[in-house]
Amino acid sequence: MNILAIESSCDETAASVISNSRVLSNIISSQHFHSKYGGVIPELASRAHLASISLVVREALTKAEKNIEEMNAIAVTTEPGLIGSLIVGSNFAKGLSIKYNLPIIPVNHLEGHLYSGNIQDETIVLPYIALVVSGGHTALFKVESYSKYKVLGSTVDDASGEAFDKIGTMLGLPYPAGPEIDKLAKTGNPRAYVFPRGMLHSGNYNFSFSGLKTSVRYFLEKQFPQGLPEDKLSDVCASVQEAIVDVLVKKSIDASVEYNVKHLIIAGGVSANSCLRKRATDLAKLQGIKVVVLNPDYCIDNAAMIGFIAEKRLLENGPDAYQDLTFKVNASSLRAKRKK
Ligand code: KG4
Ligand code: ZN
């Protein structure tokens, strides 16, 4: 079984070939130019996807040493994401499906992240808890099978990656600021300043990061009206990171303990954060829970995760379920529950 997968929901143009759950290629072209605007500009993102998608798809097939005629299906991200970006990937996939008479498997981007741990670790035991943390999403899931999962909670305002990025902008760091804050925090004192841990004791699995953002803004205005001195930057970064990581880790471990799971998977761009990885791994170990941290190419948006779950769906539902399928792209969707 060979699947060609395409992902273009935000600012990564990505394509991958998956063969019997193995990743034969995973090509990611990141649109770094958004950095100079301090965030992703949707119209520019769609145009950049258009410019690179055919090259990225070709490279994925070449690297996998496969022809498109050898594919059994095309998988594509259809939700959630930037509408223009989703349309580019979906139309490209639709064009290929018509030309080569291949079924299309529409995939929810978050479901891709949810199951991405299984690509690199075949020993993950169901059910497991998945924390999906990125620039657009922050949510906790209980995953019961490849077709059944439950949203335990999600952010009520900003995503955790968005908090890293917006606070980074206040600190004069380039976009996306998450990796930079991670790096600077290594030489800072995480207890130098105390910032709010939103909803830490809310008694549910929801998150909130906008209060942290506001608190850092007031802190900077009050404490450093002339601008943050260079020698305080790493302390502020470490303290901000600590506040975000504290909440993410506590809720993930609480959920893992409550549902008595053996594995906790941390996925999405923010899962690259070194403090989050270490803290979650260490604390989970005390509870006998294994944390699955992903290889960098599976943390960021990628098409391997889209192809991986699409292949499971194709095996479960059969190709007829996807023949002549009409589908729509959908900018926002975090369905409360998805049951087959
Ligand atoms: O999943 P992703 O590549 O794209 C989406 O947002 O869907 O995630 C990007 C986000 C950005 O907010 C970026 O700042 C954050 O992931 N990020 C990090 C780190 N690496 C990337 N945040 C904290 N620490 C990192 N090391
Ligand atoms: Zn993502």
Coordinates of C-alpha atoms and ligand atoms in Angstrom, one line a residue:
M1 CA 0.0 0.0 0.0
N2 CA 1.5 3.3 -1.1
I3 CA 0.1 6.7 -0.1
L4 CA 1.1 10.1 -1.4
A5 CA 0.3 12.7 1.3
I6 CA 0.1 16.5 1.0
E7 CA 0.0 19.0 3.8
S8 CA -0.3 22.8 3.3
S9 CA -2.5 24.0 6.1
C10 CA -0.3 26.8 7.3
D11 CA 3.2 27.9 6.3
E12 CA 4.8 24.5 5.5
T13 CA 4.4 23.0 2.1
A14 CA 4.9 19.3 2.7
A15 CA 4.6 16.0 0.9
S16 CA 5.4 12.4 1.9
V17 CA 5.2 8.9 0.6
I18 CA 4.0 6.3 3.1
S19 CA 4.2 2.6 2.4
N20 CA 2.7 0.0 4.8
S21 CA 3.2 2.5 7.8
R22 CA 6.8 3.2 6.8
V23 CA 7.8 6.8 5.9
L24 CA 9.7 6.5 2.5
S25 CA 10.0 10.3 2.2
N26 CA 9.0 13.4 4.3
I27 CA 9.7 16.6 2.4
I28 CA 9.0 19.9 4.2
S29 CA 9.5 23.4 2.6
S30 CA 9.0 26.0 5.4
Q31 CA 8.1 29.5 4.4
H32 CA 10.7 31.3 6.5
F33 CA 10.0 34.7 4.9
H34 CA 7.0 35.3 7.2
S35 CA 9.5 36.0 9.9
K36 CA 10.1 39.5 8.6
Y37 CA 6.3 40.3 9.1
G38 CA 6.2 39.0 12.6
G39 CA 3.6 36.3 11.8
V40 CA 2.1 34.3 8.9
I41 CA 0.5 36.4 6.2
P42 CA -2.3 34.2 4.8
E43 CA -2.3 35.5 1.2
L44 CA 1.5 35.2 0.9
A45 CA 1.4 31.7 2.4
S46 CA -1.1 30.5 -0.3
R47 CA 1.0 32.0 -3.1
A48 CA 4.2 30.4 -1.7
H49 CA 2.4 27.0 -1.5
L50 CA 1.3 27.4 -5.1
A51 CA 4.9 28.2 -6.1
S52 CA 6.4 25.2 -4.4
I53 CA 3.8 22.4 -4.2
S54 CA 4.6 20.6 -7.4
L55 CA 8.3 20.6 -6.7
V56 CA 7.7 19.3 -3.1
V57 CA 5.5 16.5 -4.3
R58 CA 7.9 15.6 -7.1
E59 CA 10.8 15.5 -4.5
A60 CA 8.7 13.3 -2.2
L61 CA 8.2 10.7 -5.0
T62 CA 11.8 10.9 -6.1
K63 CA 13.2 10.4 -2.6
A64 CA 10.8 7.5 -2.1
E65 CA 11.9 6.0 -5.4
K66 CA 8.3 5.7 -6.5
N67 CA 6.2 6.8 -9.5
I68 CA 2.8 8.3 -8.9
E69 CA 1.3 5.3 -10.8
E70 CA 2.4 3.1 -7.9
M71 CA 0.3 5.1 -5.4
N72 CA -2.9 3.6 -4.1
A73 CA -4.4 6.9 -2.8
I74 CA -3.7 10.5 -2.2
A75 CA -4.1 11.9 1.3
V76 CA -4.5 15.6 1.9
T77 CA -5.1 18.0 4.8
T78 CA -8.5 19.6 4.4
E79 CA -9.0 21.1 7.9
P80 CA -8.3 23.1 10.1
G81 CA -5.9 25.8 8.8
L82 CA -5.6 28.9 6.7
I83 CA -8.3 28.6 4.1
G84 CA -6.2 29.7 1.1
S85 CA -3.4 27.4 2.1
L86 CA -5.7 24.4 2.5
I87 CA -7.2 25.2 -0.9
V88 CA -3.9 25.0 -2.6
G89 CA -3.0 21.5 -1.2
S90 CA -6.6 20.2 -1.7
N91 CA -6.8 21.4 -5.3
F92 CA -3.4 20.0 -6.2
A93 CA -4.5 16.6 -4.6
K94 CA -7.8 16.7 -6.5
G95 CA -6.0 17.4 -9.8
L96 CA -3.7 14.4 -9.3
S97 CA -6.6 12.2 -8.2
I98 CA -8.5 13.0 -11.5
K99 CA -5.4 12.6 -13.7
Y100 CA -4.3 9.3 -12.1
N101 CA -7.7 8.0 -11.0
L102 CA -6.7 7.7 -7.4
P103 CA -9.0 8.0 -4.4
I104 CA -8.5 11.0 -2.1
I105 CA -8.5 10.7 1.7
P106 CA -9.2 14.0 3.4
V107 CA -7.4 14.3 6.7
N108 CA -7.9 16.6 9.7
H109 CA -4.6 18.2 10.5
L110 CA -5.0 17.7 14.3
E111 CA -5.6 14.0 13.8
G112 CA -2.3 13.9 11.9
H113 CA -0.5 15.3 15.0
L114 CA -2.5 13.0 17.3
Y115 CA -1.2 9.9 15.7
S116 CA 2.2 11.1 14.8
G117 CA 3.9 9.4 17.7
N118 CA 2.9 6.0 16.2
I119 CA 5.1 6.7 13.2
Q120 CA 8.3 6.4 15.2
D121 CA 7.2 4.2 18.1
E122 CA 5.3 1.0 17.3
T123 CA 5.0 0.0 20.9
I124 CA 2.6 2.8 22.0
V125 CA -0.2 1.2 24.0
L126 CA -3.8 2.4 23.4
P127 CA -5.5 4.2 25.0
Y128 CA -2.9 7.0 25.3
I129 CA -3.0 10.7 26.1
A130 CA -1.9 13.2 23.4
L131 CA -0.9 16.8 24.0
V132 CA -1.0 18.7 20.7
V133 CA 0.8 22.0 21.1
S134 CA 1.5 24.4 18.2
G135 CA 1.2 27.9 17.0
G136 CA -2.5 27.4 16.2
H137 CA -3.6 24.7 18.7
T138 CA -3.3 23.5 22.3
A139 CA -5.4 20.6 23.2
L140 CA -5.4 17.3 25.2
F141 CA -6.9 14.2 23.8
K142 CA -7.6 10.7 25.0
V143 CA -6.9 8.5 22.0
E144 CA -8.7 5.1 22.0
S145 CA -8.0 3.8 18.5
Y146 CA -7.1 5.1 15.0
S147 CA -10.7 6.2 14.5
K148 CA -11.8 7.1 18.0
Y149 CA -10.6 9.8 20.3
K150 CA -12.0 12.4 22.7
V151 CA -11.0 16.0 23.2
L152 CA -10.4 16.3 27.0
G153 CA -9.7 20.1 26.8
S154 CA -8.3 22.8 24.7
T155 CA -7.2 26.4 25.0
V156 CA -10.0 28.9 25.6
D157 CA -7.9 31.7 24.0
D158 CA -4.4 31.7 22.7
A159 CA -2.4 28.6 21.7
S160 CA 0.8 27.9 23.6
G161 CA 2.9 28.5 20.5
E162 CA 1.1 31.7 20.0
A163 CA 2.0 32.7 23.6
F164 CA 5.7 32.0 22.9
D165 CA 5.6 33.9 19.6
K166 CA 3.6 37.0 20.9
I167 CA 5.7 37.3 24.1
G168 CA 8.8 36.9 21.9
T169 CA 7.7 39.8 19.8
M170 CA 7.4 41.9 23.0
L171 CA 10.9 40.9 23.9
G172 CA 12.2 41.9 20.4
L173 CA 12.8 38.3 19.3
P174 CA 12.3 37.2 15.7
Y175 CA 9.2 35.2 14.7
P176 CA 8.6 32.4 15.4
A177 CA 10.0 33.1 18.9
G178 CA 9.5 29.6 20.5
P179 CA 12.9 28.2 19.5
E180 CA 14.7 31.4 20.5
I181 CA 13.0 31.5 23.9
D182 CA 13.9 27.9 24.4
K183 CA 17.6 28.7 23.6
L184 CA 17.8 31.8 25.7
A185 CA 16.0 30.1 28.7
K186 CA 18.9 27.6 29.0
T187 CA 21.1 30.3 30.5
G188 CA 18.3 32.1 32.5
N189 CA 16.8 31.6 35.9
P190 CA 13.2 30.2 35.6
R191 CA 12.4 31.5 39.1
A192 CA 13.7 35.1 38.5
Y193 CA 10.1 36.3 37.8
V194 CA 6.8 34.8 38.6
F195 CA 4.2 34.9 35.8
P196 CA 0.6 33.5 36.0
R197 CA -0.1 29.9 35.2
G198 CA -3.5 30.2 33.6
M199 CA -6.1 27.7 34.7
L200 CA -3.5 25.6 36.5
H201 CA -6.1 24.6 39.1
S202 CA -9.2 24.9 37.0
G203 CA -10.1 21.3 37.7
N204 CA -10.5 20.6 33.9
Y205 CA -8.2 20.1 31.0
N206 CA -8.7 23.5 29.4
F207 CA -5.8 26.0 28.9
S208 CA -5.5 29.7 28.9
F209 CA -2.4 31.7 27.8
S210 CA -3.7 35.2 27.1
G211 CA -3.4 36.3 30.8
L212 CA 0.3 35.4 30.7
K213 CA 0.8 37.5 27.6
T214 CA -0.9 40.5 29.2
S215 CA 1.0 40.0 32.5
V216 CA 4.3 40.0 30.6
R217 CA 3.3 43.2 28.8
Y218 CA 2.5 45.0 32.1
F219 CA 5.6 43.6 33.7
L220 CA 7.8 44.9 31.0
E221 CA 6.1 48.4 31.0
K222 CA 6.3 48.7 34.7
Q223 CA 9.7 47.1 35.5
F224 CA 11.6 48.2 32.4
P225 CA 10.0 51.3 31.0
Q226 CA 13.3 52.1 29.2
G227 CA 13.3 48.7 27.6
L228 CA 14.5 45.3 28.8
P229 CA 18.2 45.3 29.6
E230 CA 20.2 42.6 27.6
D231 CA 21.3 40.9 30.8
K232 CA 17.7 40.3 31.9
L233 CA 16.5 38.7 28.7
S234 CA 17.4 35.1 29.4
D235 CA 15.8 35.3 32.9
V236 CA 12.5 36.6 31.4
C237 CA 12.6 33.9 28.7
A238 CA 13.2 31.2 31.3
S239 CA 10.5 32.5 33.6
V240 CA 7.9 32.7 30.7
Q241 CA 8.8 29.3 29.5
E242 CA 8.5 27.9 33.0
A243 CA 5.0 29.3 33.3
I244 CA 3.9 27.7 30.0
V245 CA 5.6 24.4 30.6
D246 CA 4.2 24.1 34.2
V247 CA 0.6 24.2 32.9
L248 CA 1.2 21.9 29.9
V249 CA 3.0 19.3 31.9
K250 CA 0.6 19.3 34.9
K251 CA -2.5 18.9 32.8
S252 CA -0.9 16.2 30.6
I253 CA 0.3 14.2 33.6
D254 CA -3.0 14.6 35.5
A255 CA -4.9 13.3 32.4
S256 CA -2.5 10.4 32.0
V257 CA -2.9 9.4 35.6
E258 CA -6.7 9.9 35.6
Y259 CA -7.1 7.7 32.5
N260 CA -4.5 5.2 33.7
V261 CA -2.5 5.2 30.4
K262 CA 1.0 3.9 29.7
H263 CA 1.9 6.5 27.1
L264 CA 1.8 10.3 26.8
I265 CA 2.5 11.7 23.3
I266 CA 3.5 15.3 22.9
A267 CA 3.1 16.6 19.4
G268 CA 3.1 19.8 17.3
G269 CA 5.7 22.5 16.9
V270 CA 5.9 23.4 20.7
S271 CA 6.8 19.8 21.4
A272 CA 10.3 20.6 20.3
N273 CA 10.7 22.7 23.5
S274 CA 13.5 21.2 25.5
C275 CA 12.1 22.1 28.9
L276 CA 8.7 20.7 28.1
R277 CA 10.3 17.4 26.9
K278 CA 12.5 17.0 29.9
R279 CA 10.0 18.0 32.5
A280 CA 7.2 15.9 31.0
T281 CA 9.5 12.9 30.7
D282 CA 10.9 13.1 34.2
L283 CA 7.5 13.7 35.9
A284 CA 5.7 11.0 33.9
K285 CA 8.4 8.5 34.7
L286 CA 7.6 8.9 38.4
Q287 CA 4.0 7.7 37.5
G288 CA 5.2 4.8 35.4
I289 CA 4.2 6.7 32.2
K290 CA 6.4 6.9 29.1
V291 CA 6.5 10.2 27.2
V292 CA 6.9 9.9 23.4
V293 CA 8.8 12.9 22.1
L294 CA 9.0 13.3 18.4
N295 CA 11.8 13.7 15.9
P296 CA 12.0 17.3 14.8
D297 CA 10.5 16.5 11.4
Y298 CA 7.4 15.0 13.0
C299 CA 7.0 17.9 15.5
I300 CA 6.5 20.6 12.9
D301 CA 3.8 20.4 10.3
N302 CA 4.6 17.5 7.9
A303 CA 2.8 15.3 5.5
A304 CA 4.1 11.9 6.9
M305 CA 1.6 12.2 9.7
I306 CA -1.2 12.9 7.2
G307 CA -0.3 9.9 5.1
F308 CA 0.2 7.7 8.2
I309 CA -3.3 8.2 9.5
A310 CA -4.8 8.2 6.0
E311 CA -3.4 4.7 5.4
K312 CA -5.1 3.4 8.5
R313 CA -8.4 4.9 7.4
L314 CA -8.0 3.4 3.9
L315 CA -7.4 0.0 5.4
E316 CA -10.3 0.3 7.8
N317 CA -12.9 1.8 5.4
G318 CA -11.7 0.3 2.0
P319 CA -11.0 2.3 -1.2
D320 CA -14.7 2.5 -2.2
A321 CA -15.3 4.8 0.7
Y322 CA -13.0 7.4 -0.9
Q323 CA -13.8 6.9 -4.6
D324 CA -15.4 10.0 -6.3
L325 CA -15.5 11.6 -2.9
T326 CA -16.4 15.2 -2.7
F327 CA -14.9 17.1 0.2
K328 CA -14.7 20.6 1.5
V329 CA -11.9 22.5 3.1
N330 CA -12.7 24.0 6.5
A331 CA -10.6 26.7 8.2
S332 CA -11.5 25.9 11.8
S333 CA -12.5 22.7 13.3
L334 CA -11.8 21.1 16.6
R335 CA -14.6 18.7 16.8
A336 CA -15.6 18.0 20.4
K337 CA -15.7 14.3 19.7
R338 CA -15.2 12.1 16.8
K339 CA -16.6 8.6 16.9
K340 CA -16.9 6.1 14.1
Ligands
KG4_1 O1 3.2 22.9 14.5 P1 3.9 24.1 14.0 O2 5.1 23.9 13.2 O3 2.9 25.0 13.2 C1 1.6 25.3 13.6 O4 1.5 26.3 14.3 O5 0.7 24.5 13.2 O6 4.2 25.0 15.3 C2 4.9 26.2 15.2 C3 4.9 26.8 16.7 C4 5.4 28.2 16.7 O7 4.5 28.9 17.6 C5 6.8 28.1 17.3 O8 7.2 29.2 18.1 C6 6.6 26.9 18.2 O9 5.8 26.0 17.4 N1 7.9 26.3 18.5 C7 8.5 26.2 19.8 C8 9.7 25.6 19.7 N2 9.9 25.2 18.4 C9 8.8 25.7 17.7 N3 8.0 26.7 20.9 C10 8.8 26.5 22.0 N4 10.0 25.9 22.0 C11 10.5 25.4 20.9 N5 11.7 24.8 20.8
ZN2 ZN 0.3 21.6 13.1

